[in-house]
Amino acid sequence: MLKRIIKKILSKDWVVNYYWQRIPNGVYVFNYHRIGNRNSSLYDRSNFSCSEKALDAQITELKQHFEILNIEELDKLISTEKPFDKRYALITFDDGYIDNYTLAFPILKKHNVSAVFYLTTDYIETKHIAWWDEVAYLIRSAKGQRYTIPGDSKEFFFSPDNIESVIKDFMYYVKRIHTPTITTIIEHLRASFPEHYETLRNNNESLFLNWQQAKEMAKQGMELGSHTQSHTILSQLDDASQKKEIDGSKQIIENMTGVAVHSIAYPVGRRHCYTDQSTEIAMQSRYKFGFNNEPGINRTIENRYDINRICIDSCDIKHLKMNCIF
Ligand SMILES: [Zn+2]
């Protein structure tokens, strides 16, 4: 009860704004995924960070309160080894969805700010549909049906009344079980709803960027980074496979675009999703920086290969502020 009251007081506009003006010096790395209208997407809506309008407003706000850096400037800043004397920001986008080019890129150009786009190289210039997008698509299409996870007694009713929360619950569940694997679940979903899978397969839409678009963004002030080759959780891989993902993706992006890649964002990025070996390989592969997805302000940066990022998942600017404050 008391906690709820405190939370309510702390989320009042004047309280948030008071603390927003006084957030500490440091490097704030903001992380976006998809941009656009999540409510009209046939795919995983939770992967949308915010709308174009909200991104525009957020960049305006960030420009007022931070000095926005690019990777080279961050490198110079850290190399001085001095305590951070103000609030710096780095803007990043993960996964390489097409809307990063069609919607986010024009907004960033308009504001004359640079951002880093972390590409999953296996997805670029393909008709690939990420597993989370396929799961969301199939469940939404199979509204009204029942489904039981193979080899598991867990049953889901794809209720038409609250299909979006069913999708969320389903994702939450499958991310936490080890058996069956996601691959097995996807195959089973496809076999259970073959007509929806067929429609999805015939959909010719490209969800991800192509190399030309990535090159164009880099030519116009944006930066390209690696999000590995296949988006596999690095901590689940042996050293040789981690090297292929981390080092191989850098080489692919550099070969395909002619642009130097200086940083990597570990897929999913929570502490259990990468290892000391991942950060070590990133260093050996001559990246200058490695970013995780652990929320937090970097008041100091002791390990360049383990930098925290603040995830943006709401159009509401208050959420962005609160994520920096708490
Ligand atoms: Zn990702």
XYZ file of C-alpha atoms and ligand atoms in Angstrom:
327
model
C 0.000 0.000 0.000
C 2.718 2.458 1.097
C 4.810 1.449 -1.907
C 1.855 2.172 -4.191
C 1.363 5.613 -2.676
C 5.086 6.434 -3.010
C 5.057 5.242 -6.619
C 2.017 7.393 -7.346
C 3.647 10.492 -5.842
C 6.908 9.841 -7.690
C 5.116 9.572 -11.006
C 3.424 12.972 -10.692
C 4.447 15.254 -13.564
C 6.008 17.938 -11.360
C 8.053 15.335 -9.425
C 9.291 13.704 -12.643
C 10.180 17.074 -14.151
C 11.941 18.179 -10.971
C 14.211 15.120 -10.991
C 14.597 15.150 -14.798
C 16.286 18.554 -14.523
C 18.670 17.113 -11.935
C 19.669 13.705 -13.289
C 23.379 12.981 -12.759
C 26.227 13.442 -15.198
C 27.128 10.374 -17.202
C 26.576 8.591 -20.483
C 22.942 7.711 -21.187
C 22.602 5.196 -24.000
C 19.019 5.094 -25.288
C 17.900 1.970 -27.081
C 15.063 1.804 -29.596
C 13.793 -1.120 -31.676
C 10.923 -0.595 -34.111
C 9.329 2.795 -34.781
C 5.744 3.261 -35.963
C 2.179 2.424 -35.087
C 2.264 -0.802 -33.082
C -1.526 -1.172 -33.209
C -1.590 -1.753 -36.939
C 1.261 -4.275 -36.974
C 0.567 -7.892 -37.882
C 3.711 -8.877 -35.983
C 5.116 -8.520 -32.469
C 3.777 -5.231 -31.186
C 5.932 -5.284 -28.068
C 8.952 -4.732 -30.290
C 7.791 -1.206 -31.139
C 9.524 1.433 -29.068
C 7.304 4.350 -30.038
C 5.558 6.152 -32.898
C 7.332 8.519 -35.300
C 5.642 11.473 -33.628
C 6.870 10.321 -30.205
C 10.391 9.739 -31.524
C 10.400 13.277 -32.896
C 9.317 14.652 -29.490
C 11.822 12.477 -27.617
C 14.749 13.577 -29.791
C 13.728 17.218 -29.242
C 13.729 16.587 -25.486
C 17.047 14.703 -25.547
C 18.709 17.519 -27.477
C 17.669 19.955 -24.752
C 19.036 17.923 -21.883
C 22.025 16.049 -23.287
C 25.000 16.461 -25.522
C 24.336 13.804 -28.141
C 27.466 11.896 -29.126
C 28.459 9.506 -31.864
C 30.768 6.528 -31.299
C 33.920 8.441 -32.206
C 33.053 11.230 -29.773
C 32.274 8.694 -27.059
C 35.639 7.068 -27.702
C 37.422 10.423 -27.331
C 35.466 11.250 -24.187
C 36.348 7.974 -22.482
C 39.954 8.131 -23.589
C 40.448 11.332 -21.564
C 39.793 9.220 -18.415
C 38.260 12.282 -16.743
C 34.999 12.087 -14.762
C 32.000 12.950 -16.928
C 31.306 16.650 -16.562
C 27.836 16.660 -18.061
C 25.049 14.478 -19.413
C 25.866 12.771 -22.666
C 23.545 10.650 -24.777
C 24.026 8.020 -27.440
C 21.005 6.936 -29.484
C 20.856 3.322 -30.674
C 18.451 1.089 -32.614
C 18.543 -2.714 -32.447
C 17.663 -5.401 -35.007
C 17.675 -3.442 -38.319
C 13.940 -3.251 -39.049
C 12.928 -1.414 -42.221
C 11.111 1.306 -40.244
C 14.502 2.388 -38.884
C 15.192 3.576 -42.416
C 11.732 4.727 -43.514
C 10.634 6.428 -40.277
C 13.495 6.953 -37.800
C 16.232 8.000 -40.233
C 14.341 11.070 -41.628
C 13.566 12.248 -38.082
C 17.203 11.917 -36.995
C 18.336 13.774 -40.123
C 15.826 16.537 -39.461
C 17.276 16.975 -35.968
C 20.821 16.654 -37.270
C 21.661 13.925 -34.773
C 23.442 10.659 -35.360
C 22.389 7.223 -34.122
C 23.883 3.733 -34.248
C 21.900 1.014 -36.037
C 22.725 -2.510 -34.857
C 22.155 -4.948 -37.705
C 21.511 -8.678 -37.458
C 23.320 -9.638 -40.643
C 21.306 -12.810 -41.423
C 18.146 -10.672 -41.575
C 19.443 -7.916 -43.853
C 18.134 -7.971 -47.428
C 16.086 -11.110 -46.805
C 12.407 -11.886 -46.308
C 13.286 -13.243 -42.882
C 10.608 -13.115 -40.208
C 12.014 -13.188 -36.687
C 10.572 -15.909 -34.447
C 8.822 -13.413 -32.151
C 7.123 -11.827 -35.162
C 6.032 -15.202 -36.505
C 4.618 -16.303 -33.146
C 2.648 -13.048 -32.809
C 1.382 -13.289 -36.393
C 0.218 -16.912 -36.075
C -1.525 -16.399 -32.729
C -3.289 -13.239 -33.887
C -4.402 -15.028 -37.073
C -5.642 -18.055 -35.113
C -7.923 -16.013 -32.842
C -10.610 -18.102 -31.170
C -8.600 -21.347 -31.292
C -7.062 -23.392 -28.504
C -3.427 -24.450 -28.521
C -1.331 -26.716 -26.305
C 2.450 -26.430 -26.278
C 3.882 -29.789 -27.465
C 5.244 -31.999 -24.675
C 3.904 -29.534 -22.110
C 0.481 -29.433 -20.536
C 0.185 -25.652 -20.867
C -2.873 -24.746 -22.892
C -3.612 -21.346 -24.391
C -6.951 -20.031 -25.589
C -6.341 -17.435 -28.276
C -9.202 -15.304 -27.008
C -10.410 -12.759 -29.595
C -11.346 -10.396 -26.738
C -7.818 -9.958 -25.443
C -5.570 -11.421 -28.109
C -2.755 -8.925 -27.433
C -2.405 -9.990 -23.823
C -2.581 -13.670 -24.883
C 0.349 -13.000 -27.239
C 2.266 -11.339 -24.397
C 1.596 -14.246 -22.015
C 2.565 -16.772 -24.669
C 5.874 -14.990 -25.396
C 6.612 -14.695 -21.691
C 5.974 -18.419 -21.241
C 8.007 -19.706 -24.193
C 11.000 -17.489 -23.377
C 11.200 -19.078 -19.953
C 10.936 -22.767 -20.758
C 13.928 -24.682 -22.084
C 11.995 -27.575 -23.574
C 10.509 -27.597 -26.052
C 12.762 -25.105 -27.799
C 11.437 -22.055 -29.626
C 12.215 -23.796 -32.937
C 10.054 -26.785 -31.955
C 7.223 -24.515 -30.843
C 7.326 -22.552 -34.104
C 7.254 -25.752 -36.162
C 4.330 -26.990 -34.112
C 2.455 -23.690 -34.458
C 2.987 -23.813 -38.243
C 1.655 -27.368 -38.397
C -1.300 -26.472 -36.153
C -2.372 -23.476 -38.245
C -1.167 -24.335 -41.776
C -3.472 -21.885 -43.569
C -2.114 -18.924 -41.569
C 1.449 -20.096 -42.056
C 0.781 -20.314 -45.802
C -0.535 -16.714 -45.874
C 2.508 -15.543 -43.944
C 4.883 -17.355 -46.339
C 3.196 -15.757 -49.322
C 3.530 -12.302 -47.820
C 6.275 -10.687 -49.816
C 6.966 -7.882 -47.380
C 10.559 -7.275 -46.240
C 10.634 -6.516 -42.542
C 14.334 -5.631 -42.462
C 16.692 -3.190 -44.140
C 18.655 -3.986 -47.243
C 22.363 -3.221 -47.665
C 21.726 -0.223 -49.897
C 19.563 1.412 -47.235
C 22.166 0.696 -44.536
C 24.844 2.220 -46.760
C 22.727 5.285 -47.460
C 22.147 5.873 -43.756
C 25.884 5.558 -43.060
C 26.661 7.974 -45.875
C 24.327 10.510 -44.311
C 25.778 10.586 -40.825
C 24.371 7.459 -39.168
C 26.548 4.621 -37.857
C 26.288 0.896 -38.334
C 26.966 -1.617 -35.587
C 26.687 -5.365 -35.199
C 23.823 -7.208 -33.532
C 25.528 -10.534 -34.458
C 24.711 -12.713 -37.448
C 21.707 -14.698 -36.249
C 20.506 -12.948 -33.066
C 21.222 -16.115 -31.058
C 21.695 -15.605 -27.307
C 25.507 -15.573 -27.032
C 25.633 -17.248 -23.616
C 24.109 -20.372 -25.188
C 26.985 -20.730 -27.664
C 30.455 -22.255 -27.439
C 33.476 -19.995 -27.966
C 33.911 -20.785 -31.668
C 30.260 -20.025 -32.424
C 30.416 -16.812 -30.373
C 33.445 -15.753 -32.400
C 31.600 -16.434 -35.643
C 28.634 -14.361 -34.477
C 30.671 -11.460 -33.076
C 33.629 -11.267 -35.443
C 31.843 -12.640 -38.516
C 29.015 -10.090 -38.388
C 31.504 -7.208 -38.232
C 33.252 -8.475 -41.337
C 29.978 -8.989 -43.206
C 28.733 -5.442 -42.502
C 32.097 -3.951 -43.433
C 32.295 -6.006 -46.645
C 28.723 -5.272 -47.694
C 28.755 -1.539 -46.961
C 32.398 -0.477 -46.971
C 31.702 1.200 -43.622
C 33.822 0.504 -40.521
C 31.942 -1.082 -37.623
C 33.088 0.028 -34.174
C 30.481 -1.342 -31.799
C 28.277 -4.313 -31.048
C 24.982 -4.718 -29.168
C 24.578 -8.183 -27.642
C 21.243 -9.817 -28.637
C 18.584 -9.451 -25.924
C 21.444 -8.044 -23.853
C 20.377 -8.971 -20.333
C 23.196 -10.106 -18.056
C 22.453 -13.816 -18.542
C 22.440 -13.464 -22.350
C 26.173 -12.799 -22.790
C 29.333 -13.893 -20.976
C 32.818 -12.634 -20.111
C 33.881 -14.554 -23.198
C 31.487 -12.465 -25.335
C 33.036 -9.199 -24.130
C 36.533 -10.657 -24.561
C 35.781 -11.728 -28.165
C 34.301 -8.281 -28.872
C 37.591 -6.749 -27.736
C 39.682 -9.214 -29.770
C 37.491 -8.506 -32.816
C 38.567 -4.862 -32.572
C 35.265 -3.374 -31.619
C 35.642 -0.185 -29.605
C 32.457 -0.756 -27.591
C 29.982 -3.461 -26.570
C 26.475 -2.602 -25.337
C 24.166 -4.671 -23.175
C 20.493 -4.117 -22.343
C 20.845 -3.728 -18.610
C 19.013 -0.568 -17.641
C 21.106 2.142 -16.082
C 23.040 5.353 -16.419
C 26.776 4.963 -17.041
C 28.148 7.395 -14.457
C 31.554 5.900 -15.235
C 32.569 3.416 -17.909
C 34.986 0.853 -16.544
C 34.410 -1.782 -19.182
C 33.906 -0.516 -22.722
C 32.428 -3.894 -23.669
C 29.705 -3.882 -21.046
C 27.853 -0.572 -21.287
C 24.283 -0.205 -20.000
C 21.422 1.054 -22.104
C 18.035 2.539 -21.291
C 15.317 0.764 -23.263
C 12.542 2.915 -24.746
C 9.220 1.133 -25.016
C 6.635 3.860 -24.756
C 5.477 6.911 -26.696
C 5.020 8.718 -23.404
C 7.928 11.070 -22.771
C 7.376 10.679 -19.032
C 8.459 7.044 -19.278
C 11.700 8.082 -20.915
C 12.324 10.568 -18.106
C 11.413 8.071 -15.406
C 13.722 5.467 -16.909
C 16.569 7.958 -16.482
C 15.561 8.936 -12.973
C 14.876 5.566 -11.338
Zn 17.638 -7.601 -30.863
